């Protein structure tokens, strides 16, 4: 193979690598994309391992819920984070204490919300129009009794869903109230021990939500 053929092959492969690099760099600043594309074209033998590694470690797109529950949880999370940040300089000992469990509380909220969404999907499927010919399944007395029992079960599930939703909203409202009490105590000169009491109640909210929903708290390190 002559020099021209070698350069042509090198350039062809480099062009392909440059295009792949351009696609892999989507979202990066323009100057960074230009630099990576140039490196991919000119020095593709050294650039190829980076490209393969970047594609291999790219996280899968996650489906993030965007409903009223997610919005409410996000709001309380921000308010709680601001209250906890306010402890610095007033009640630092609380920040290092074992009773501060904001992360566990956030996890419990999100687990409860996902549990409710799952029940919503089951109930939505039950409310869907009946398939053609389904009436024949309830033509005899035994099938009719089974259908009636099924409807009772779904009604009970609606009750469970409603209670779970009430528990979630109640927990969010209670923590918002505690957050307001933390701010009030901080700006009215309350002792740092008051912050410890309020944060302990936030920790208790984790236990209350987990008991109401059946969500298991993660094992805590000894």
mmCIF file of C-alpha atoms in Angstrom:
data_model
loop_
_atom_site.group_PDB
_atom_site.id
_atom_site.type_symbol
_atom_site.label_atom_id
_atom_site.label_comp_id
_atom_site.label_asym_id
_atom_site.label_seq_id
_atom_site.Cartn_x
_atom_site.Cartn_y
_atom_site.Cartn_z
ATOM 1 C CA UNK A 1 0.000 0.000 0.000
ATOM 2 C CA UNK A 2 1.408 3.364 -1.055
ATOM 3 C CA UNK A 3 1.639 6.540 1.000
ATOM 4 C CA UNK A 4 -1.429 8.045 -0.681
ATOM 5 C CA UNK A 5 -3.515 4.970 0.037
ATOM 6 C CA UNK A 6 -2.358 4.943 3.663
ATOM 7 C CA UNK A 7 -3.223 8.611 4.122
ATOM 8 C CA UNK A 8 -6.602 8.080 2.480
ATOM 9 C CA UNK A 9 -7.399 5.166 4.795
ATOM 10 C CA UNK A 10 -6.178 7.082 7.846
ATOM 11 C CA UNK A 11 -8.267 10.106 6.907
ATOM 12 C CA UNK A 12 -11.378 8.035 6.246
ATOM 13 C CA UNK A 13 -11.185 6.357 9.633
ATOM 14 C CA UNK A 14 -10.404 9.711 11.264
ATOM 15 C CA UNK A 15 -13.459 11.291 9.663
ATOM 16 C CA UNK A 16 -15.661 8.536 11.051
ATOM 17 C CA UNK A 17 -14.158 8.924 14.512
ATOM 18 C CA UNK A 18 -14.625 12.695 14.296
ATOM 19 C CA UNK A 19 -18.333 12.300 13.533
ATOM 20 C CA UNK A 20 -18.767 9.829 16.404
ATOM 21 C CA UNK A 21 -16.911 12.232 18.708
ATOM 22 C CA UNK A 22 -19.183 15.075 17.657
ATOM 23 C CA UNK A 23 -22.249 13.037 18.534
ATOM 24 C CA UNK A 24 -20.741 11.866 21.840
ATOM 25 C CA UNK A 25 -19.868 15.443 22.820
ATOM 26 C CA UNK A 26 -23.403 16.762 22.477
ATOM 27 C CA UNK A 27 -24.116 19.210 25.263
ATOM 28 C CA UNK A 28 -20.455 20.132 25.808
ATOM 29 C CA UNK A 29 -19.231 23.732 25.225
ATOM 30 C CA UNK A 30 -18.524 24.587 21.594
ATOM 31 C CA UNK A 31 -14.774 25.017 22.029
ATOM 32 C CA UNK A 32 -14.564 21.625 23.781
ATOM 33 C CA UNK A 33 -16.495 19.955 20.955
ATOM 34 C CA UNK A 34 -14.229 21.511 18.298
ATOM 35 C CA UNK A 35 -11.123 20.364 20.169
ATOM 36 C CA UNK A 36 -12.411 16.817 20.592
ATOM 37 C CA UNK A 37 -13.451 16.524 16.958
ATOM 38 C CA UNK A 38 -10.036 17.753 15.805
ATOM 39 C CA UNK A 39 -8.290 15.306 18.106
ATOM 40 C CA UNK A 40 -10.540 12.516 16.908
ATOM 41 C CA UNK A 41 -9.716 13.241 13.261
ATOM 42 C CA UNK A 42 -5.953 13.811 13.603
ATOM 43 C CA UNK A 43 -5.070 11.384 16.381
ATOM 44 C CA UNK A 44 -7.858 8.836 16.230
ATOM 45 C CA UNK A 45 -5.702 5.842 17.307
ATOM 46 C CA UNK A 46 -5.141 7.559 20.678
ATOM 47 C CA UNK A 47 -8.615 9.113 20.804
ATOM 48 C CA UNK A 48 -10.569 5.930 20.085
ATOM 49 C CA UNK A 49 -10.141 4.411 23.597
ATOM 50 C CA UNK A 50 -11.572 7.604 25.155
ATOM 51 C CA UNK A 51 -14.528 7.510 22.788
ATOM 52 C CA UNK A 52 -15.279 3.869 23.569
ATOM 53 C CA UNK A 53 -14.961 4.485 27.307
ATOM 54 C CA UNK A 54 -17.240 7.515 27.133
ATOM 55 C CA UNK A 55 -19.905 5.565 25.258
ATOM 56 C CA UNK A 56 -19.586 2.593 27.583
ATOM 57 C CA UNK A 57 -20.004 4.629 30.766
ATOM 58 C CA UNK A 58 -22.833 6.833 29.538
ATOM 59 C CA UNK A 59 -25.631 6.418 32.070
ATOM 60 C CA UNK A 60 -29.020 5.311 30.782
ATOM 61 C CA UNK A 61 -31.679 7.978 30.584
ATOM 62 C CA UNK A 62 -33.774 7.865 33.728
ATOM 63 C CA UNK A 63 -37.446 8.600 33.815
ATOM 64 C CA UNK A 64 -37.929 11.312 36.422
ATOM 65 C CA UNK A 65 -41.518 11.719 37.608
ATOM 66 C CA UNK A 66 -43.006 15.184 37.069
ATOM 67 C CA UNK A 67 -46.307 15.150 38.902
ATOM 68 C CA UNK A 68 -47.860 16.962 41.858
ATOM 69 C CA UNK A 69 -46.290 14.565 44.358
ATOM 70 C CA UNK A 70 -42.803 15.050 42.919
ATOM 71 C CA UNK A 71 -43.266 18.818 42.959
ATOM 72 C CA UNK A 72 -44.440 18.792 46.575
ATOM 73 C CA UNK A 73 -41.567 16.558 47.668
ATOM 74 C CA UNK A 74 -39.057 18.771 45.860
ATOM 75 C CA UNK A 75 -40.408 21.891 47.565
ATOM 76 C CA UNK A 76 -40.185 20.400 51.060
ATOM 77 C CA UNK A 77 -36.720 19.007 50.319
ATOM 78 C CA UNK A 78 -35.506 22.499 49.440
ATOM 79 C CA UNK A 79 -37.100 24.033 52.524
ATOM 80 C CA UNK A 80 -35.627 21.328 54.751
ATOM 81 C CA UNK A 81 -32.171 21.764 53.192
ATOM 82 C CA UNK A 82 -32.332 25.516 53.864
ATOM 83 C CA UNK A 83 -33.316 24.888 57.480
ATOM 84 C CA UNK A 84 -30.496 22.399 57.957
ATOM 85 C CA UNK A 85 -28.014 24.816 56.391
ATOM 86 C CA UNK A 86 -29.193 27.420 58.922
ATOM 87 C CA UNK A 87 -28.073 25.167 61.775
ATOM 88 C CA UNK A 88 -24.462 25.903 60.881
ATOM 89 C CA UNK A 89 -23.288 28.599 63.271
ATOM 90 C CA UNK A 90 -26.175 28.056 65.672
ATOM 91 C CA UNK A 91 -26.480 24.362 66.436
ATOM 92 C CA UNK A 92 -23.516 22.656 64.750
ATOM 93 C CA UNK A 93 -23.723 19.686 67.089
ATOM 94 C CA UNK A 94 -27.067 18.738 65.562
ATOM 95 C CA UNK A 95 -25.458 18.439 62.121
ATOM 96 C CA UNK A 96 -23.121 15.736 63.411
ATOM 97 C CA UNK A 97 -25.718 13.980 65.534
ATOM 98 C CA UNK A 98 -27.247 10.588 64.722
ATOM 99 C CA UNK A 99 -30.790 12.000 64.705
ATOM 100 C CA UNK A 100 -30.370 13.977 61.471
ATOM 101 C CA UNK A 101 -31.949 11.712 58.828
ATOM 102 C CA UNK A 102 -33.042 14.090 56.081
ATOM 103 C CA UNK A 103 -31.726 11.776 53.344
ATOM 104 C CA UNK A 104 -33.704 8.838 54.692
ATOM 105 C CA UNK A 105 -36.811 10.994 54.904
ATOM 106 C CA UNK A 106 -36.430 12.085 51.277
ATOM 107 C CA UNK A 107 -35.967 8.456 50.237
ATOM 108 C CA UNK A 108 -39.089 7.458 52.182
ATOM 109 C CA UNK A 109 -41.142 10.203 50.520
ATOM 110 C CA UNK A 110 -40.041 9.168 47.049
ATOM 111 C CA UNK A 111 -40.635 5.486 47.785
ATOM 112 C CA UNK A 112 -44.135 6.288 49.018
ATOM 113 C CA UNK A 113 -44.845 8.430 45.943
ATOM 114 C CA UNK A 114 -43.699 5.633 43.630
ATOM 115 C CA UNK A 115 -45.872 3.169 45.535
ATOM 116 C CA UNK A 116 -48.866 5.450 44.942
ATOM 117 C CA UNK A 117 -48.020 5.797 41.245
ATOM 118 C CA UNK A 118 -47.886 2.011 40.928
ATOM 119 C CA UNK A 119 -51.330 1.702 42.489
ATOM 120 C CA UNK A 120 -52.570 4.429 40.146
ATOM 121 C CA UNK A 121 -51.412 2.396 37.151
ATOM 122 C CA UNK A 122 -53.202 -0.697 38.430
ATOM 123 C CA UNK A 123 -56.396 1.254 39.061
ATOM 124 C CA UNK A 124 -56.193 2.974 35.669
ATOM 125 C CA UNK A 125 -55.954 -0.413 33.973
ATOM 126 C CA UNK A 126 -58.998 -1.581 35.924
ATOM 127 C CA UNK A 127 -60.959 1.493 34.830
ATOM 128 C CA UNK A 128 -60.147 0.916 31.155
ATOM 129 C CA UNK A 129 -63.050 -0.073 28.874
ATOM 130 C CA UNK A 130 -63.786 -3.777 28.907
ATOM 131 C CA UNK A 131 -62.444 -5.821 26.031
ATOM 132 C CA UNK A 132 -64.948 -7.214 23.504
ATOM 133 C CA UNK A 133 -66.384 -10.492 24.661
ATOM 134 C CA UNK A 134 -65.462 -9.955 28.322
ATOM 135 C CA UNK A 135 -69.134 -10.067 29.307
ATOM 136 C CA UNK A 136 -69.133 -13.749 28.483
ATOM 137 C CA UNK A 137 -66.671 -14.329 31.325
ATOM 138 C CA UNK A 138 -69.362 -13.242 33.803
ATOM 139 C CA UNK A 139 -72.270 -15.111 32.239
ATOM 140 C CA UNK A 140 -72.549 -17.832 34.863
ATOM 141 C CA UNK A 141 -73.083 -17.355 38.603
ATOM 142 C CA UNK A 142 -69.583 -18.438 39.613
ATOM 143 C CA UNK A 143 -67.936 -15.966 37.248
ATOM 144 C CA UNK A 144 -70.318 -13.267 38.403
ATOM 145 C CA UNK A 145 -69.310 -13.850 42.034
ATOM 146 C CA UNK A 146 -65.628 -13.718 41.073
ATOM 147 C CA UNK A 147 -66.183 -10.446 39.228
ATOM 148 C CA UNK A 148 -67.962 -8.979 42.240
ATOM 149 C CA UNK A 149 -65.119 -10.050 44.541
ATOM 150 C CA UNK A 150 -62.632 -8.520 42.149
ATOM 151 C CA UNK A 151 -64.478 -5.209 42.248
ATOM 152 C CA UNK A 152 -64.445 -5.305 46.038
ATOM 153 C CA UNK A 153 -60.684 -5.902 45.997
ATOM 154 C CA UNK A 154 -60.121 -2.972 43.646
ATOM 155 C CA UNK A 155 -62.276 -0.773 45.867
ATOM 156 C CA UNK A 156 -60.136 -1.739 48.823
ATOM 157 C CA UNK A 157 -57.061 -0.894 46.769
ATOM 158 C CA UNK A 158 -58.520 2.571 46.104
ATOM 159 C CA UNK A 159 -58.928 3.005 49.837
ATOM 160 C CA UNK A 160 -55.318 1.924 50.432
ATOM 161 C CA UNK A 161 -54.151 4.335 47.748
ATOM 162 C CA UNK A 162 -56.116 7.212 49.257
ATOM 163 C CA UNK A 163 -54.686 6.500 52.714
ATOM 164 C CA UNK A 164 -51.136 6.283 51.344
ATOM 165 C CA UNK A 165 -51.582 9.622 49.600
ATOM 166 C CA UNK A 166 -52.954 11.199 52.777
ATOM 167 C CA UNK A 167 -49.999 9.821 54.763
ATOM 168 C CA UNK A 168 -47.536 11.295 52.272
ATOM 169 C CA UNK A 169 -49.161 14.724 52.260
ATOM 170 C CA UNK A 170 -49.452 14.652 56.046
ATOM 171 C CA UNK A 171 -45.741 13.869 56.406
ATOM 172 C CA UNK A 172 -44.799 16.680 54.022
ATOM 173 C CA UNK A 173 -47.025 19.157 55.877
ATOM 174 C CA UNK A 174 -45.626 18.097 59.261
ATOM 175 C CA UNK A 175 -42.016 18.534 58.147
ATOM 176 C CA UNK A 176 -42.829 21.961 56.663
ATOM 177 C CA UNK A 177 -44.260 22.930 60.039
ATOM 178 C CA UNK A 178 -41.109 21.681 61.785
ATOM 179 C CA UNK A 179 -38.964 23.625 59.312
ATOM 180 C CA UNK A 180 -40.846 26.825 60.162
ATOM 181 C CA UNK A 181 -40.316 26.101 63.856
ATOM 182 C CA UNK A 182 -36.566 25.686 63.266
ATOM 183 C CA UNK A 183 -36.392 29.073 61.561
ATOM 184 C CA UNK A 184 -38.457 30.654 64.345
ATOM 185 C CA UNK A 185 -36.254 29.165 67.066
ATOM 186 C CA UNK A 186 -33.109 30.295 65.300
ATOM 187 C CA UNK A 187 -34.186 33.927 64.912
ATOM 188 C CA UNK A 188 -35.755 34.278 68.355
ATOM 189 C CA UNK A 189 -32.606 33.297 70.219
ATOM 190 C CA UNK A 190 -33.710 29.836 71.305
ATOM 191 C CA UNK A 191 -31.003 27.566 72.714
ATOM 192 C CA UNK A 192 -29.308 25.070 70.398
ATOM 193 C CA UNK A 193 -31.008 22.255 72.304
ATOM 194 C CA UNK A 194 -34.297 23.390 70.773
ATOM 195 C CA UNK A 195 -32.877 22.652 67.315
ATOM 196 C CA UNK A 196 -31.990 19.168 68.493
ATOM 197 C CA UNK A 197 -35.555 18.587 69.652
ATOM 198 C CA UNK A 198 -37.027 19.709 66.327
ATOM 199 C CA UNK A 199 -34.591 17.690 64.236
ATOM 200 C CA UNK A 200 -35.387 14.652 66.382
ATOM 201 C CA UNK A 201 -39.037 15.122 65.435
ATOM 202 C CA UNK A 202 -38.024 15.192 61.768
ATOM 203 C CA UNK A 203 -36.263 11.878 62.342
ATOM 204 C CA UNK A 204 -39.456 10.552 63.931
ATOM 205 C CA UNK A 205 -41.307 11.520 60.756
ATOM 206 C CA UNK A 206 -39.152 8.969 58.924
ATOM 207 C CA UNK A 207 -40.321 6.243 61.272
ATOM 208 C CA UNK A 208 -43.943 7.340 61.015
ATOM 209 C CA UNK A 209 -43.987 7.324 57.222
ATOM 210 C CA UNK A 210 -42.213 3.975 57.008
ATOM 211 C CA UNK A 211 -44.714 2.399 59.419
ATOM 212 C CA UNK A 212 -47.683 3.826 57.523
ATOM 213 C CA UNK A 213 -46.435 2.725 54.108
ATOM 214 C CA UNK A 214 -44.649 -0.510 54.956
ATOM 215 C CA UNK A 215 -41.424 0.949 53.530
ATOM 216 C CA UNK A 216 -38.391 -0.499 55.269
ATOM 217 C CA UNK A 217 -35.706 1.850 56.538
ATOM 218 C CA UNK A 218 -32.210 1.027 55.303
ATOM 219 C CA UNK A 219 -29.922 -0.627 57.814
ATOM 220 C CA UNK A 220 -27.911 1.962 59.689
ATOM 221 C CA UNK A 221 -24.191 1.397 60.327
ATOM 222 C CA UNK A 222 -23.346 0.204 63.802
#
